[in-house]
Short mmCIF file of C-alpha atoms (C1' of nucleotides) in Angstrom, two decimals:
data_model
loop_
_atom_site.label_atom_id
_atom_site.label_comp_id
_atom_site.label_asym_id
_atom_site.label_seq_id
_atom_site.Cartn_x
_atom_site.Cartn_y
_atom_site.Cartn_z
CA MET A 1 56.65 -44.58 -23.08
CA THR A 2 57.18 -42.02 -25.80
CA ASP A 3 57.81 -38.33 -25.33
CA SER A 4 54.90 -35.93 -25.37
CA VAL A 5 53.63 -34.54 -28.63
CA ALA A 6 54.85 -31.08 -27.66
CA SER A 7 58.39 -32.15 -26.82
CA ARG A 8 58.72 -34.13 -30.05
CA LEU A 9 57.38 -31.21 -32.08
CA LEU A 10 59.78 -28.80 -30.40
CA ALA A 11 62.78 -31.04 -31.04
CA TRP A 12 61.76 -31.39 -34.67
CA TYR A 13 61.20 -27.65 -34.95
CA ASP A 14 64.66 -26.82 -33.64
CA GLN A 15 66.19 -28.79 -36.49
CA HIS A 16 63.75 -28.42 -39.36
CA GLY A 17 61.27 -25.61 -38.66
CA ARG A 18 60.96 -22.22 -40.32
CA HIS A 19 62.79 -19.66 -38.24
CA ASP A 20 63.24 -16.87 -40.73
CA LEU A 21 59.83 -15.75 -41.99
CA PRO A 22 59.58 -11.95 -42.34
CA TRP A 23 57.27 -11.54 -39.32
CA HIS A 24 59.78 -13.38 -37.15
CA PHE A 25 62.06 -10.36 -37.31
CA ASN A 26 61.46 -7.22 -35.23
CA ARG A 27 58.66 -9.19 -33.65
CA ASN A 28 55.89 -7.11 -32.13
CA ALA A 29 52.13 -7.31 -31.81
CA TYR A 30 51.54 -5.11 -34.85
CA ARG A 31 53.67 -7.19 -37.20
CA VAL A 32 52.29 -10.47 -35.87
CA TRP A 33 48.74 -9.15 -36.20
CA VAL A 34 49.16 -8.00 -39.81
CA SER A 35 50.82 -11.27 -40.76
CA GLU A 36 48.05 -13.32 -39.15
CA ILE A 37 45.35 -11.40 -41.01
CA MET A 38 47.18 -11.74 -44.33
CA LEU A 39 47.70 -15.45 -43.69
CA GLN A 40 43.99 -16.15 -43.27
CA GLN A 41 43.11 -18.60 -46.04
CA THR A 42 46.27 -17.52 -47.82
CA GLN A 43 49.55 -19.38 -48.26
CA VAL A 44 52.83 -18.18 -46.82
CA THR A 45 54.58 -17.77 -50.18
CA THR A 46 51.76 -15.56 -51.40
CA VAL A 47 51.83 -13.38 -48.29
CA ILE A 48 55.56 -12.67 -48.00
CA PRO A 49 55.91 -9.96 -50.69
CA TYR A 50 52.65 -8.30 -49.59
CA PHE A 51 53.77 -8.29 -45.97
CA ASN A 52 57.10 -6.69 -46.78
CA ALA A 53 55.56 -3.95 -48.93
CA PHE A 54 52.86 -3.34 -46.34
CA MET A 55 55.39 -2.93 -43.54
CA GLU A 56 57.44 -0.58 -45.67
CA ARG A 57 54.42 1.66 -46.18
CA PHE A 58 52.67 1.16 -42.81
CA PRO A 59 55.45 0.43 -40.30
CA ASP A 60 53.26 0.84 -37.22
CA VAL A 61 49.66 0.96 -36.09
CA HIS A 62 49.55 4.77 -36.22
CA SER A 63 50.59 4.99 -39.86
CA LEU A 64 47.96 2.40 -40.73
CA ALA A 65 45.22 4.13 -38.74
CA SER A 66 45.81 7.48 -40.40
CA ALA A 67 46.26 6.25 -43.99
CA PRO A 68 43.73 6.81 -46.79
CA VAL A 69 41.64 3.68 -47.28
CA ASP A 70 42.54 3.57 -50.97
CA ASP A 71 46.18 3.32 -49.97
CA VAL A 72 45.47 0.38 -47.68
CA LEU A 73 43.37 -1.39 -50.30
CA GLY A 74 46.05 -0.64 -52.87
CA HIS A 75 48.55 -2.61 -50.80
CA TRP A 76 46.01 -5.43 -50.52
CA SER A 77 45.25 -5.52 -54.23
CA GLY A 78 45.62 -9.07 -55.53
CA LEU A 79 45.59 -10.67 -52.10
CA GLY A 80 41.84 -11.26 -51.98
CA TYR A 81 39.25 -11.21 -49.19
CA TYR A 82 39.35 -7.43 -49.14
CA ALA A 83 37.15 -7.15 -46.04
CA ARG A 84 40.34 -8.15 -44.23
CA ALA A 85 41.98 -4.91 -45.30
CA ARG A 86 39.02 -2.74 -44.35
CA ASN A 87 38.69 -4.51 -41.00
CA LEU A 88 42.42 -4.20 -40.45
CA GLN A 89 42.27 -0.44 -40.67
CA LYS A 90 39.14 -0.25 -38.51
CA ALA A 91 40.92 -2.25 -35.83
CA ALA A 92 44.03 -0.07 -36.15
CA ILE A 93 41.89 3.00 -35.48
CA THR A 94 40.34 1.27 -32.46
CA VAL A 95 43.78 0.40 -31.08
CA VAL A 96 44.93 4.00 -31.48
CA ASP A 97 41.75 5.61 -30.14
CA ASP A 98 40.72 3.19 -27.40
CA PHE A 99 43.95 1.43 -26.40
CA GLU A 100 46.45 4.27 -26.66
CA GLY A 101 48.18 2.57 -29.56
CA GLU A 102 49.03 -0.57 -27.57
CA PHE A 103 47.52 -3.94 -28.48
CA PRO A 104 45.62 -5.65 -25.64
CA GLN A 105 47.35 -8.80 -24.40
CA CYS A 106 44.34 -10.93 -23.52
CA GLN A 107 42.51 -13.07 -26.01
CA GLU A 108 39.07 -11.72 -25.19
CA GLN A 109 39.97 -8.09 -25.82
CA LEU A 110 41.80 -9.02 -29.01
CA GLU A 111 38.66 -10.77 -30.26
CA SER A 112 36.71 -7.55 -29.74
CA LEU A 113 38.75 -6.02 -32.57
CA THR A 114 37.08 -6.45 -35.93
CA GLY A 115 38.73 -9.08 -38.10
CA ILE A 116 40.19 -10.98 -35.14
CA GLY A 117 38.43 -14.21 -34.20
CA ARG A 118 39.31 -17.07 -31.88
CA SER A 119 42.10 -18.43 -34.04
CA THR A 120 43.81 -15.16 -34.82
CA ALA A 121 43.52 -13.90 -31.25
CA ALA A 122 45.19 -17.07 -29.97
CA ALA A 123 47.94 -16.78 -32.55
CA ILE A 124 48.69 -13.19 -31.50
CA VAL A 125 48.72 -14.07 -27.79
CA ALA A 126 51.13 -16.93 -28.44
CA GLN A 127 53.33 -15.41 -31.14
CA ALA A 128 53.50 -11.80 -30.01
CA PHE A 129 53.28 -12.11 -26.23
CA GLY A 130 54.58 -15.64 -25.68
CA LYS A 131 51.65 -16.45 -23.45
CA ARG A 132 49.84 -19.79 -23.50
CA ALA A 133 47.04 -19.96 -26.05
CA THR A 134 45.73 -22.72 -28.26
CA ILE A 135 45.71 -22.28 -32.02
CA LEU A 136 43.85 -24.36 -34.58
CA ASP A 137 44.54 -23.42 -38.18
CA GLY A 138 44.28 -25.56 -41.29
CA ASN A 139 47.69 -27.11 -40.67
CA VAL A 140 46.97 -28.02 -37.06
CA LYS A 141 43.57 -29.43 -38.02
CA ARG A 142 45.23 -31.76 -40.50
CA VAL A 143 47.96 -32.87 -38.08
CA LEU A 144 45.51 -33.57 -35.26
CA ALA A 145 42.85 -35.16 -37.45
CA ARG A 146 45.46 -37.67 -38.57
CA TYR A 147 47.24 -38.16 -35.26
CA HIS A 148 43.96 -38.89 -33.45
CA ALA A 149 42.13 -40.30 -36.49
CA VAL A 150 39.32 -37.78 -36.11
CA SER A 151 36.93 -38.55 -38.93
CA GLY A 152 34.56 -36.11 -40.61
CA TRP A 153 34.90 -32.73 -42.22
CA PRO A 154 36.37 -30.10 -39.83
CA GLY A 155 33.68 -27.67 -40.99
CA GLN A 156 31.20 -29.68 -38.93
CA THR A 157 30.80 -28.29 -35.45
CA ALA A 158 31.20 -31.62 -33.68
CA VAL A 159 34.42 -32.41 -35.56
CA LEU A 160 35.78 -28.94 -34.93
CA LYS A 161 35.03 -29.25 -31.23
CA LYS A 162 37.01 -32.49 -30.97
CA LEU A 163 39.95 -30.90 -32.76
CA TRP A 164 39.94 -27.89 -30.44
CA GLU A 165 39.95 -30.25 -27.45
CA HIS A 166 42.92 -32.19 -28.77
CA ALA A 167 44.71 -28.95 -29.59
CA GLU A 168 44.13 -27.68 -26.07
CA THR A 169 45.46 -30.92 -24.56
CA HIS A 170 48.74 -30.78 -26.47
CA THR A 171 49.48 -27.10 -25.89
CA PRO A 172 52.44 -26.90 -23.48
CA GLU A 173 53.14 -24.29 -20.81
CA GLU A 174 56.63 -23.45 -22.02
CA ARG A 175 58.04 -22.34 -25.35
CA ILE A 176 54.62 -21.34 -26.64
CA ARG A 177 56.00 -19.31 -29.56
CA ASP A 178 58.07 -22.21 -30.80
CA TYR A 179 55.35 -24.78 -30.21
CA THR A 180 52.70 -22.95 -32.23
CA GLN A 181 55.16 -22.35 -35.03
CA ALA A 182 56.29 -26.00 -34.80
CA ILE A 183 52.88 -27.61 -35.22
CA MET A 184 52.03 -25.27 -38.10
CA ASP A 185 55.36 -25.98 -39.76
CA LEU A 186 54.86 -29.72 -39.42
CA GLY A 187 51.52 -29.40 -41.17
CA ALA A 188 52.99 -27.22 -43.90
CA MET A 189 56.21 -29.17 -44.47
CA VAL A 190 55.68 -32.81 -43.41
CA CYS A 191 52.04 -33.59 -42.69
CA THR A 192 50.96 -32.09 -46.01
CA ARG A 193 47.56 -32.53 -47.60
CA SER A 194 48.78 -34.91 -50.27
CA ARG A 195 51.73 -37.26 -49.93
CA PRO A 196 52.67 -36.59 -46.31
CA ASP A 197 56.29 -37.43 -45.48
CA CYS A 198 55.49 -39.79 -42.61
CA GLU A 199 58.98 -41.31 -42.67
CA HIS A 200 60.35 -38.04 -41.36
CA CYS A 201 57.51 -37.17 -38.98
CA PRO A 202 58.23 -37.01 -35.24
CA LEU A 203 54.64 -38.09 -34.51
CA SER A 204 54.41 -41.13 -36.80
CA SER A 205 55.28 -43.62 -34.03
CA ASP A 206 51.83 -43.23 -32.49
CA CYS A 207 49.88 -41.50 -35.26
CA GLN A 208 46.53 -43.29 -35.54
CA ALA A 209 45.99 -42.57 -39.24
CA TYR A 210 49.53 -43.71 -40.06
CA ALA A 211 49.13 -46.89 -38.03
CA ARG A 212 46.06 -47.74 -40.11
CA GLY A 213 47.69 -46.68 -43.36
CA GLU A 214 44.85 -44.21 -43.81
CA THR A 215 46.43 -40.77 -43.76
CA LYS A 216 44.58 -40.06 -46.99
CA LEU A 217 41.23 -40.29 -45.20
CA TYR A 218 42.01 -37.42 -42.81
CA PRO A 219 40.83 -34.80 -42.50
CA GLY A 220 37.46 -35.62 -44.08
CA SER A 221 36.61 -33.64 -47.19
CA LYS A 222 34.04 -30.94 -47.60
CA PRO A 223 30.72 -31.87 -49.20
CA ARG A 224 30.63 -30.81 -52.82
CA LYS A 225 28.36 -28.11 -54.15
CA GLU A 226 27.54 -26.88 -57.62
CA LYS A 227 28.75 -23.38 -58.50
CA PRO A 228 26.30 -21.18 -60.41
CA GLU A 229 27.45 -19.35 -63.54
CA LYS A 230 27.09 -15.58 -63.70
CA SER A 231 28.21 -13.14 -66.34
CA THR A 232 28.80 -9.42 -66.77
CA TRP A 233 30.02 -6.75 -69.19
CA MET A 234 33.10 -4.83 -68.12
CA ILE A 235 33.50 -1.49 -69.86
CA ILE A 236 36.94 -0.19 -70.78
CA LEU A 237 36.33 3.47 -71.50
CA GLU A 238 39.28 5.56 -72.59
CA ASP A 239 39.31 9.30 -73.18
CA SER A 240 41.49 11.26 -75.59
CA GLU A 241 44.24 11.63 -72.97
CA GLY A 242 44.43 7.89 -72.44
CA ARG A 243 42.72 7.96 -69.07
CA VAL A 244 40.41 5.13 -68.05
CA LEU A 245 37.07 5.47 -66.28
CA LEU A 246 36.84 3.51 -63.03
CA GLU A 247 34.09 3.28 -60.44
CA ARG A 248 34.20 2.53 -56.77
CA ARG A 249 32.30 -0.58 -55.85
CA PRO A 250 29.86 -0.63 -52.93
CA PRO A 251 31.44 -1.40 -49.54
CA SER A 252 29.90 -4.86 -49.26
CA GLY A 253 29.68 -7.73 -51.71
CA ILE A 254 32.31 -8.98 -54.12
CA TRP A 255 35.39 -6.75 -54.36
CA GLY A 256 33.77 -4.41 -51.82
CA GLY A 257 35.25 -0.92 -51.69
CA LEU A 258 37.65 -1.55 -54.57
CA TRP A 259 37.89 0.38 -57.82
CA SER A 260 36.76 -1.48 -60.89
CA LEU A 261 35.75 -1.06 -64.50
CA PRO A 262 32.11 0.03 -64.87
CA GLU A 263 29.74 -2.91 -65.30
CA LEU A 264 26.70 -3.23 -67.56
CA ASP A 265 23.87 -5.74 -67.31
CA SER A 266 24.83 -9.12 -68.76
CA ALA A 267 21.39 -9.37 -70.39
CA LEU A 268 22.32 -6.62 -72.87
CA GLY A 269 23.21 -7.69 -76.39
CA ALA A 270 26.37 -6.38 -78.03
CA ASP A 271 24.24 -4.16 -80.26
CA GLU A 272 22.69 -2.50 -77.22
CA LEU A 273 25.98 -1.77 -75.49
CA GLN A 274 26.72 1.63 -76.96
CA GLU A 275 23.36 3.11 -76.01
CA ALA A 276 23.48 1.56 -72.55
CA CYS A 277 26.98 2.88 -72.06
CA GLU A 278 25.96 6.39 -73.06
CA SER A 279 22.82 6.48 -70.93
CA THR A 280 24.35 4.82 -67.87
CA LEU A 281 27.59 6.77 -67.85
CA GLY A 282 26.24 9.97 -69.40
CA LEU A 283 28.62 10.46 -72.28
CA THR A 284 29.04 10.01 -76.00
CA CYS A 285 31.17 7.12 -77.08
CA SER A 286 32.18 5.15 -80.15
CA GLU A 287 31.14 1.69 -81.25
CA PRO A 288 32.32 -0.99 -78.84
CA GLU A 289 35.19 -3.35 -79.56
CA LEU A 290 34.65 -6.72 -77.96
CA ILE A 291 37.64 -8.26 -76.26
CA SER A 292 37.92 -11.96 -75.60
CA GLY A 293 36.13 -12.75 -72.37
CA PHE A 294 37.28 -15.07 -69.66
CA ARG A 295 35.90 -17.01 -66.75
CA HIS A 296 36.85 -16.08 -63.22
CA THR A 297 36.17 -18.61 -60.48
CA PHE A 298 35.15 -17.54 -57.01
CA SER A 299 34.54 -19.66 -53.94
CA HIS A 300 30.81 -19.79 -54.61
CA TYR A 301 30.27 -19.12 -58.32
CA HIS A 302 31.87 -18.66 -61.71
CA LEU A 303 31.81 -15.23 -63.32
CA HIS A 304 32.18 -14.79 -67.05
CA ILE A 305 33.76 -11.39 -67.62
CA GLN A 306 33.10 -9.93 -71.06
CA PRO A 307 35.17 -6.78 -71.66
CA ALA A 308 34.08 -4.18 -74.21
CA ARG A 309 36.21 -1.20 -75.15
CA PHE A 310 34.91 2.20 -76.18
CA GLY A 311 36.61 5.36 -77.34
CA ILE A 312 35.26 8.75 -76.34
CA THR A 313 34.16 10.75 -79.37
CA GLN A 314 33.30 13.85 -77.41
CA THR A 315 35.08 15.57 -74.56
CA THR A 316 33.98 13.91 -71.39
CA VAL A 317 31.61 15.62 -69.00
CA VAL A 318 31.16 12.67 -66.66
CA ALA A 319 30.90 13.85 -63.07
CA ASP A 320 34.25 13.61 -61.32
CA ASP A 321 32.63 12.44 -58.10
CA ASP A 322 33.56 9.88 -55.46
CA GLN A 323 31.99 6.99 -57.32
CA ARG A 324 33.43 7.48 -60.82
CA GLN A 325 36.73 9.00 -61.81
CA TRP A 326 39.17 9.08 -64.72
CA PHE A 327 42.60 7.69 -63.98
CA HIS A 328 45.82 7.37 -65.89
CA ARG A 329 46.80 3.73 -65.91
CA ASP A 330 49.75 4.13 -63.57
CA GLU A 331 47.52 6.00 -61.11
CA ALA A 332 44.90 3.28 -61.39
CA LEU A 333 47.42 0.55 -60.62
CA SER A 334 48.21 2.09 -57.24
CA LEU A 335 44.55 1.82 -56.22
CA GLY A 336 42.84 -1.19 -54.74
CA LEU A 337 41.90 -3.12 -57.85
CA PRO A 338 40.55 -6.68 -58.16
CA ALA A 339 43.13 -9.00 -59.71
CA PRO A 340 41.25 -9.56 -63.00
CA ILE A 341 40.76 -5.82 -63.47
CA ARG A 342 44.43 -5.24 -62.79
CA THR A 343 45.23 -7.77 -65.47
CA LEU A 344 42.86 -6.13 -67.94
CA LEU A 345 44.49 -2.75 -67.38
CA THR A 346 48.03 -4.06 -67.44
CA GLU A 347 48.02 -6.38 -70.41
CA PRO A 348 47.43 -4.42 -73.57
CA GLU A 349 43.88 -5.52 -74.24
CA GLN A 350 44.34 -4.80 -77.93
CA ALA A 351 46.28 -8.02 -78.15
CA ALA A 352 43.13 -9.89 -77.25
CA LEU A 353 40.69 -8.10 -79.55
CA LEU A 354 38.12 -10.41 -81.02
"C1'" DG B 1 24.19 -22.97 -39.12
"C1'" DA B 2 24.44 -21.37 -43.77
"C1'" DC B 3 26.29 -18.36 -46.66
"C1'" DC B 4 29.53 -14.92 -48.32
"C1'" DC B 5 34.12 -13.24 -49.21
"C1'" DG B 6 39.50 -13.90 -53.59
"C1'" DT B 7 43.39 -15.56 -55.28
"C1'" DG B 8 47.06 -18.73 -56.47
"C1'" DG B 9 49.26 -23.31 -55.93
"C1'" DC B 10 48.81 -28.07 -56.41
"C1'" DT B 11 47.35 -32.47 -58.41
"C1'" DT C 1 41.99 -29.68 -65.76
"C1'" DA C 2 38.71 -28.67 -62.79
"C1'" DG C 3 38.35 -29.04 -58.20
"C1'" DC C 4 40.37 -28.72 -53.73
"C1'" DC C 5 42.50 -26.13 -50.38
"C1'" DA C 6 45.09 -22.48 -47.67
"C1'" DA C 7 47.92 -19.24 -40.62
"C1'" DG C 8 39.28 -17.51 -40.88
"C1'" DG C 9 35.89 -14.00 -39.89
"C1'" DG C 10 31.57 -11.42 -40.55
"C1'" DT C 11 26.73 -11.42 -41.31
#
DNA sequence: GACCCGTGGCT
DNA sequence: TAGCCAAGGGT
């Protein structure tokens, strides 16, 4: 008779687990919550510097709730999935206004906060409050799919249901914080997607996939799908003082709520750009300089970004409204900018002139 | 249930 | 290298 999964995981965790991640210090519900949101679909090494900077600027739920949204998005810039940042602040305001600044401790109330679903709520209950809750993230899915040889892609409802049931069964009553961290660490450090280190795994003695020599088959892979190609002009417009024109994107859709370079219809030819630029943005500008374009890959499509640079030949009279504003480059870089736009503004685009 | 939402690391 | 995937959630 072998030890339970939980006891083996805990023993392994004591020796080999990660005990010093930034959100393990000064542990409270706010820090755990922010870390869990940042860690959605995002790897630990990517999150760490963002988490530290975010905590420096927004040390508690009140500072986050009262901050300008551009400041919040600015600290999220480059992290992706920007709805997370907008939802984070909405939830912070809810916690301040409706919960007197204290996070609810039950899973159901946590899930009522926007941006917190089943997985994240369970993680907060376990990590912040040390109360029993079952988590099922990408790491746990992989560990359990292999241990129980659960076939099929975890995106399928039936497969996901089985995994949740297994996860529930293994969740212990004691040491919940350590257990949830342990099973995630095992997935991240030992039971990795490719080349799992089964020789050093505390679960290999009765792992079904390992017994069959089929760890590679689990979890099942997602069905493939063709990504459509899209394309767009991105306009780099610079006035005589070296300021750049940016526009705020609509709240939903790609890069929602972020500042970006103005876009023009991809159907326009290069010879039509100047006129389109003048009529769309309401100004007089020089001939465009085309900069080498590049392809940016999203989850669901590829976007060919074709930058064109214009100089302003006449003093600008573009409305300084909420949607479009001139920024010095250092100002612009403190805003919420999509990663490719940040790159375009940072790297001297002259170097890439066609 | 299907689709949308980003970016960087890994192979 | 192009595709896969990562501490998911909202619509």
